[in-house]
Short mmCIF file of C-alpha atoms in Angstrom, two decimals:
data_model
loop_
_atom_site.label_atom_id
_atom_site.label_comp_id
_atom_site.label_asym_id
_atom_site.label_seq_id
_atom_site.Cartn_x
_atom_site.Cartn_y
_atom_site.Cartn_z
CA UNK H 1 10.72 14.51 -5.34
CA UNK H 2 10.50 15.69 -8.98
CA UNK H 3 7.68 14.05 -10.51
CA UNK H 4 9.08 13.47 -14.01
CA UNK H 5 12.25 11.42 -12.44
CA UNK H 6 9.94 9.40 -11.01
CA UNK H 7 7.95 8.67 -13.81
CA UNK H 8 11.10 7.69 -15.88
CA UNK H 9 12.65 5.36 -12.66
CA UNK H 10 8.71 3.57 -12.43
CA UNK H 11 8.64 3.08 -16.28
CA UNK H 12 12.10 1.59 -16.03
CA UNK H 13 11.62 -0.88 -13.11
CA UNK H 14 8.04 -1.86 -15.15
CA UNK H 15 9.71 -4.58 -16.64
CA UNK H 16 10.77 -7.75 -15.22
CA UNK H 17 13.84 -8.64 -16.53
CA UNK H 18 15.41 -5.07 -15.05
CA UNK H 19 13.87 -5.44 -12.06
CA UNK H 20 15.76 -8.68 -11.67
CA UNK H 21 19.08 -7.17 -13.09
CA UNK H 22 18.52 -4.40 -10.37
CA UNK H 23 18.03 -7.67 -7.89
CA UNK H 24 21.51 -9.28 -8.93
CA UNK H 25 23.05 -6.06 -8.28
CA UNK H 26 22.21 -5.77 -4.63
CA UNK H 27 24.39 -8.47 -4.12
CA UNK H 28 27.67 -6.43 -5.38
CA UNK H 29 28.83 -5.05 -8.79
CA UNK H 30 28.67 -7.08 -12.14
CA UNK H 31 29.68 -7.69 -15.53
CA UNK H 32 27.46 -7.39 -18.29
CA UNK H 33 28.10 -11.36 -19.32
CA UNK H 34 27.51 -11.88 -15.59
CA UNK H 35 24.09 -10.29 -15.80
CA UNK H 36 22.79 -11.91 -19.06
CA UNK H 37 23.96 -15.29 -17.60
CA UNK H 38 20.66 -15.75 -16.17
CA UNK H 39 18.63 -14.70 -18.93
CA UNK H 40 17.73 -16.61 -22.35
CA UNK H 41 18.81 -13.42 -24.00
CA UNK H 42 21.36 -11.94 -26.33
CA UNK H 43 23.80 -9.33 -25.04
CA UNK H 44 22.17 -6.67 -26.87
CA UNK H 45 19.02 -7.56 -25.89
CA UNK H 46 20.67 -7.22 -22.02
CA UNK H 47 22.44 -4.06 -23.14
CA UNK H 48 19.30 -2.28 -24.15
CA UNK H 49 17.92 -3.31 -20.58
CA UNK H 50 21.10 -1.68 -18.94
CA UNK H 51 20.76 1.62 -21.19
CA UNK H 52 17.35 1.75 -19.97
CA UNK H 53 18.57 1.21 -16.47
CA UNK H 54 21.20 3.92 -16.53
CA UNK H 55 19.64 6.61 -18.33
CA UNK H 56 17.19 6.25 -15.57
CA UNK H 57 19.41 6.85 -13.44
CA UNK H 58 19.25 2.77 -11.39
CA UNK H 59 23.00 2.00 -12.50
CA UNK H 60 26.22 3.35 -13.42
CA UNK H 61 29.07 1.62 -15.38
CA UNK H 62 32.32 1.82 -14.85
CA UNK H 63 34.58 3.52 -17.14
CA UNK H 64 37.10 0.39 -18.10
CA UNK H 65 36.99 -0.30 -22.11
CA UNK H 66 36.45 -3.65 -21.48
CA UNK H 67 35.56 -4.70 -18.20
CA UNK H 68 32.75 -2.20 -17.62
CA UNK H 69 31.00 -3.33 -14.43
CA UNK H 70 27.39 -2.20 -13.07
CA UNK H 71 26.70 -0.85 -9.85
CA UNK H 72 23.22 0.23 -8.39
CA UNK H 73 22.60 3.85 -7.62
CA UNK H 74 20.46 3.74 -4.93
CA UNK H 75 19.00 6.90 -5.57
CA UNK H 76 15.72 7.06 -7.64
CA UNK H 77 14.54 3.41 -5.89
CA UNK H 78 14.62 5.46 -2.51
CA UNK H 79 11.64 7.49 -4.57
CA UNK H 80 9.82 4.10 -5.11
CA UNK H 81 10.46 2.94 -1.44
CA UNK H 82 9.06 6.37 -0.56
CA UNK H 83 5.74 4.77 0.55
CA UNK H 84 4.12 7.94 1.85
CA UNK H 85 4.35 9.82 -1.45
CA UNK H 86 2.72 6.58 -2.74
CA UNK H 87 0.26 6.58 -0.41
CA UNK H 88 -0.55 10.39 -1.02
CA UNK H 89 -1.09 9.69 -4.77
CA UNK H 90 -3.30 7.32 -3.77
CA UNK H 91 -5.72 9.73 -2.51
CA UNK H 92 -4.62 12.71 -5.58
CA UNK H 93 -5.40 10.18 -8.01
CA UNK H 94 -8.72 8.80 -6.36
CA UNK H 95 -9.76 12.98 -6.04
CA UNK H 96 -8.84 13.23 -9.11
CA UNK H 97 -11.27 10.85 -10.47
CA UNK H 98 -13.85 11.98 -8.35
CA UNK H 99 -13.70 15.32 -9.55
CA UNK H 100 -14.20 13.57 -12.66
CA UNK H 101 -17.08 11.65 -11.61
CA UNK H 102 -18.97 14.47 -10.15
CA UNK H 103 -18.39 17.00 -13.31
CA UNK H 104 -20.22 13.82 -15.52
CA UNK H 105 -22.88 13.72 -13.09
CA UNK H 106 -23.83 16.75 -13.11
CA UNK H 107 -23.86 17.08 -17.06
CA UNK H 108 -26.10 14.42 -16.88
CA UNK H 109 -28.26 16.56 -15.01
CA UNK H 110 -29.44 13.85 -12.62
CA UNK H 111 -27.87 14.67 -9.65
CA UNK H 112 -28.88 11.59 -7.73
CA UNK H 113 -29.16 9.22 -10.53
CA UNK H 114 -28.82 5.62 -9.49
CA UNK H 115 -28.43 4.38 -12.79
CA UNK H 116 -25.24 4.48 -14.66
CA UNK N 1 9.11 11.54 14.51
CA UNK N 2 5.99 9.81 14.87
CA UNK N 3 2.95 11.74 13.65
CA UNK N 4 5.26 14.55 12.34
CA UNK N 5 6.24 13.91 9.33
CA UNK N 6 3.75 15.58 6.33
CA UNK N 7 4.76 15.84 3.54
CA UNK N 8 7.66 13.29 2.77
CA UNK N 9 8.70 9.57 4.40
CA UNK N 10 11.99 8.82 4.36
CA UNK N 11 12.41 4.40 3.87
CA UNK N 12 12.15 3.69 7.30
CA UNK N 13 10.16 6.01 8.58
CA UNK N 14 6.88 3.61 9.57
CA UNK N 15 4.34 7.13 10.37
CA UNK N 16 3.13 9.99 8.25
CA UNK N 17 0.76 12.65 8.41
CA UNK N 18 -1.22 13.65 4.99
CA UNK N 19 -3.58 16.56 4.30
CA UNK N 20 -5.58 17.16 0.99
CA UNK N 21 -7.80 20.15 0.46
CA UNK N 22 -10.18 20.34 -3.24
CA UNK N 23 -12.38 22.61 -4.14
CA UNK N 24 -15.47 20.74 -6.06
CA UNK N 25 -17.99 22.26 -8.05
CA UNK N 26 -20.88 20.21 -6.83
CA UNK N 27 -22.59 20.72 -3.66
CA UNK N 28 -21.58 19.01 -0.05
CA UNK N 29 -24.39 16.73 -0.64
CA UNK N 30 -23.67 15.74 -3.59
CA UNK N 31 -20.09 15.15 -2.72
CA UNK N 32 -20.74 13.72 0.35
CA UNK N 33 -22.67 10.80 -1.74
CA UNK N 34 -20.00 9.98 -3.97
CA UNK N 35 -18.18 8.99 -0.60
CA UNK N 36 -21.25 7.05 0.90
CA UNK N 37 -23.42 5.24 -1.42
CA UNK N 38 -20.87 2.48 -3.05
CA UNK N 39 -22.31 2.75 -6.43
CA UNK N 40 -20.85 5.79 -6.80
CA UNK N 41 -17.42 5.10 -4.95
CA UNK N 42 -16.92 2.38 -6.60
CA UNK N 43 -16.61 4.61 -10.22
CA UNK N 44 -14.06 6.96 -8.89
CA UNK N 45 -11.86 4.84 -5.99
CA UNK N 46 -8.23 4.51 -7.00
CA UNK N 47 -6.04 5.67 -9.43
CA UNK N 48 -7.01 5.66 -13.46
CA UNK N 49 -8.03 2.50 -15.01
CA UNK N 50 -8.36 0.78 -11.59
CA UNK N 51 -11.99 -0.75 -11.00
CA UNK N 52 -13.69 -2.38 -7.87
CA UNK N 53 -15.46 -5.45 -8.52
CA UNK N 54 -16.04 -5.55 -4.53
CA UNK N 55 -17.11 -2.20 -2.97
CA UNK N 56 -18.84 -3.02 0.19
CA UNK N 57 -20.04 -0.06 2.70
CA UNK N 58 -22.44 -0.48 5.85
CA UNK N 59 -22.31 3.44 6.40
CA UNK N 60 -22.79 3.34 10.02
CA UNK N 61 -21.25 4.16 13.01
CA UNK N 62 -19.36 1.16 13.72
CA UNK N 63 -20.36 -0.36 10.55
CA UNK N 64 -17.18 -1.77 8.00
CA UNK N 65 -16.45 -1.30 4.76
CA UNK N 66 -14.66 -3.20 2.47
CA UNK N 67 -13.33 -2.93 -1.04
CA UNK N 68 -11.04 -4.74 -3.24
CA UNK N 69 -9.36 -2.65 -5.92
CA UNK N 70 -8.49 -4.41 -9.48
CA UNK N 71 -5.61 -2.64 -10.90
CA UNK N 72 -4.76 -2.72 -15.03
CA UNK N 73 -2.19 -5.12 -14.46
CA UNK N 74 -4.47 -7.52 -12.88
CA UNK N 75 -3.43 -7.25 -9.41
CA UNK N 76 -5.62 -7.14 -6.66
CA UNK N 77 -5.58 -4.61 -3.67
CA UNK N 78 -7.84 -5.57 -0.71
CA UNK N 79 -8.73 -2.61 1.71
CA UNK N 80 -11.38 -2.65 4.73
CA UNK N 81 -12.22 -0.35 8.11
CA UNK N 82 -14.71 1.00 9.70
CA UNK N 83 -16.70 4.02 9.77
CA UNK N 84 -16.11 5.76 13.49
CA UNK N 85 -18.17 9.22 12.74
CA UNK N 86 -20.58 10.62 10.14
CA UNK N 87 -22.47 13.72 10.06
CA UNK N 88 -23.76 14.02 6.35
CA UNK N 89 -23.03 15.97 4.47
CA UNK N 90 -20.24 17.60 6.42
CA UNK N 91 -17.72 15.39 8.21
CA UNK N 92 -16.27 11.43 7.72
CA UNK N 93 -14.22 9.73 9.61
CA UNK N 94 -13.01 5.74 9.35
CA UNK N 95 -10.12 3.78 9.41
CA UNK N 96 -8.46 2.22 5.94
CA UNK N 97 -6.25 -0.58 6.30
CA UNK N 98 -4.56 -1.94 3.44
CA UNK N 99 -3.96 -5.63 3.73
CA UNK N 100 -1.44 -8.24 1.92
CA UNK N 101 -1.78 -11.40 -0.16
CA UNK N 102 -2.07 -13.32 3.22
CA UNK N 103 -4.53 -10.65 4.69
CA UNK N 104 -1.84 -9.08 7.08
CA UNK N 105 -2.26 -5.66 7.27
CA UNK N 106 0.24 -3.42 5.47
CA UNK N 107 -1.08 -0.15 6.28
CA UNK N 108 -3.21 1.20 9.35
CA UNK N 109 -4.89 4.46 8.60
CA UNK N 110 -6.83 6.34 10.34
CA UNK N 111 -8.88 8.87 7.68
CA UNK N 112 -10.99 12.50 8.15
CA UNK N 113 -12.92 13.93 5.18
CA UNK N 114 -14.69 17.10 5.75
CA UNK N 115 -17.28 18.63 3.19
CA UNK N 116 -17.30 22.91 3.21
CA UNK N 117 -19.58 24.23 1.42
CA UNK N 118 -18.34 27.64 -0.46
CA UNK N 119 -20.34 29.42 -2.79
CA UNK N 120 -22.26 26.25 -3.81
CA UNK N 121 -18.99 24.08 -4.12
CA UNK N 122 -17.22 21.85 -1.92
CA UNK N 123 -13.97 22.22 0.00
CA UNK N 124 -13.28 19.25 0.66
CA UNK N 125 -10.14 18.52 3.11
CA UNK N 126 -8.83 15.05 3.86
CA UNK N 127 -6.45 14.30 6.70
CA UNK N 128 -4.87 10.77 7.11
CA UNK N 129 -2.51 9.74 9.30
CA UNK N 130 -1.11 5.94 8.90
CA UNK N 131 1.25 3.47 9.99
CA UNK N 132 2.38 1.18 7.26
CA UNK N 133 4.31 -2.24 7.75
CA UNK N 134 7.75 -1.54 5.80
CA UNK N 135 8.60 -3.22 3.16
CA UNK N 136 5.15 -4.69 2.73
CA UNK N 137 3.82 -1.30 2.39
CA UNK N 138 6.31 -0.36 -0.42
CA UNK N 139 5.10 -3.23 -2.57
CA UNK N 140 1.73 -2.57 -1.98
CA UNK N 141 1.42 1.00 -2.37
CA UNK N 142 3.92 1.34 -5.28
CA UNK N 143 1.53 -0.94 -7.21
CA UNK N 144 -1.56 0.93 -5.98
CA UNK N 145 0.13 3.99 -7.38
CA UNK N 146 1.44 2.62 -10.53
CA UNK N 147 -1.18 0.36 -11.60
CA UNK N 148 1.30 -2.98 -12.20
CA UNK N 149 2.78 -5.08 -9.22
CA UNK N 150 6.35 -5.74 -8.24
CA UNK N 151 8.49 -7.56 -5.93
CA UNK N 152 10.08 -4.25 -4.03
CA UNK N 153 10.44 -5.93 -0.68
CA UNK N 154 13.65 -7.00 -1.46
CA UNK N 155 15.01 -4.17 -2.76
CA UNK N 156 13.56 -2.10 -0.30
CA UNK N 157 15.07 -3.72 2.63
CA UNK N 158 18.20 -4.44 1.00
CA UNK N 159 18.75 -0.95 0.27
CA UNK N 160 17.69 0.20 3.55
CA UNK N 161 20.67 -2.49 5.14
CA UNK N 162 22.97 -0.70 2.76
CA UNK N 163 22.42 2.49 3.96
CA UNK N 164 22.77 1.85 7.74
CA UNK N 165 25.94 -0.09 7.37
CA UNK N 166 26.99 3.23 4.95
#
């Protein structure tokens, strides 16, 4: 899994309104006025969301001037459902920290020190 | 499948395998303190700018440990288990399940640390192997990893119906 595409497909699906977007699209392809419908939003407001989605790589649009409907790509969110890379980061991050931790302890010369 | 898989999980795949091996520059302990006395775990558990406000550790055979990780978002990650072996300052072994909002368990895992010492630093090698509860896993550990939480169940499983009907 490269790293960086994940970073980009996370950073996209951090915001709720594409993560619902993404949600109306399981159901089957749509129209951009079909997914603003929901939303108290302008259409450019909903088309900045959708550039968003598809440089990420989460949609594609179809290439019809005017009727230019949204699919999911399934790809990247099979990076996010990847639970065991998750679950490894988990412990990279938490070593990370601890390697961290350990380098400030020992600069503070008290090895054992019980008070932080 | 079961037990096999190491590095990667394909959605759907409910088992994995996971080794980690550090080198630290502090002594086996030293390092073996930061994983036993909760004052110290409690500063370095989870991801960046995750705290613990509950860090809980009866370091005893048998004895069970609990911790509740507060990520930046404001979401809350309950863990527990129980400590099954410990022989300071070299090996630790304990289960780590990860439980949901209703305290079902999302993830059983079953967790070895050992400490090596090497030229006054530690090698430290973790081994986990764990059984997660898909898609309550994915939620859970994608907002463990990312630091903000998200409604992936649906997605998840959707996706996962797509791709068997494919």
């Amino acid at each position: 899994m490269a790293a960086d595409q994940l970073s980009v497909t996370l950073s996209a699906l951090a915001d709720p309104t594409r993560r619902a977007i993404l949600a109306r699209l399981v159901s089957g392809e749509a129209s951009v006025t079909e997914l603003a419908s929901p939303f108290e939003m302008s259409m450019t407001a909903v088309s900045k969301h959708l550039k968003v989605l598809e440089r990420a790589g989460l949609i594609a649009r179809g290439k019809e001037a005017q009727w230019r409907p949204c699919r999911l790509e399934a790809g990247p969110l099979k990076d996010v459902a990847d639970w065991v890379g998750h679950y490894r980061r988990f412990w990279e991050k938490s070593l990370d920290r601890l390697d961290v931790y350990l380098r400030e302890m020992k600069k503070k010369g008290k090895s054992h020190a019980r008070e932080q | 499948m079961p037990g096999s898989n190491r590095t990667s999980g394909a959605v759907g795949s409910n088992e994995c395998e996971i080794v980690i091996t550090r080198l630290f520059e502090a002594p086996p302990e030293f390092v073996f303190e930061a994983w036993t006395a909760p004052e110290h775990l409690a500063r370095w558990w989870g991801p960046d700018g995750f705290t613990n406000p509950v860090c809980e550790m009866d370091v005893r055979v048998g004895g069970a440990w609990r911790i509740v990780m507060h990520a930046p978002d404001g979401a809350m990650y309950p863990c527990r288990g129980v400590y099954l072996e410990i022989i300071a300052p070299e090996r630790l072994v304990f289960t780590n399940i990860a439980v949901d909002d209703e305290g079902t368990p999302v993830l059983d895992g079953l967790t070895t640390v050992t400490f090596e010492e090497e030229d006054g630093m530690t090698k430290l090698t973790l081994q986990t192997r764990a059984v997660a509860l898909i898609p309550g896993a994915v939620e859970k550990l994608a907002g463990m990893d990312t630091g903000w939480s998200m409604s992936l169940d649906r997605l998840a499983r959707e996706l996962a119906l797509r791709k068997e009907n494919a």
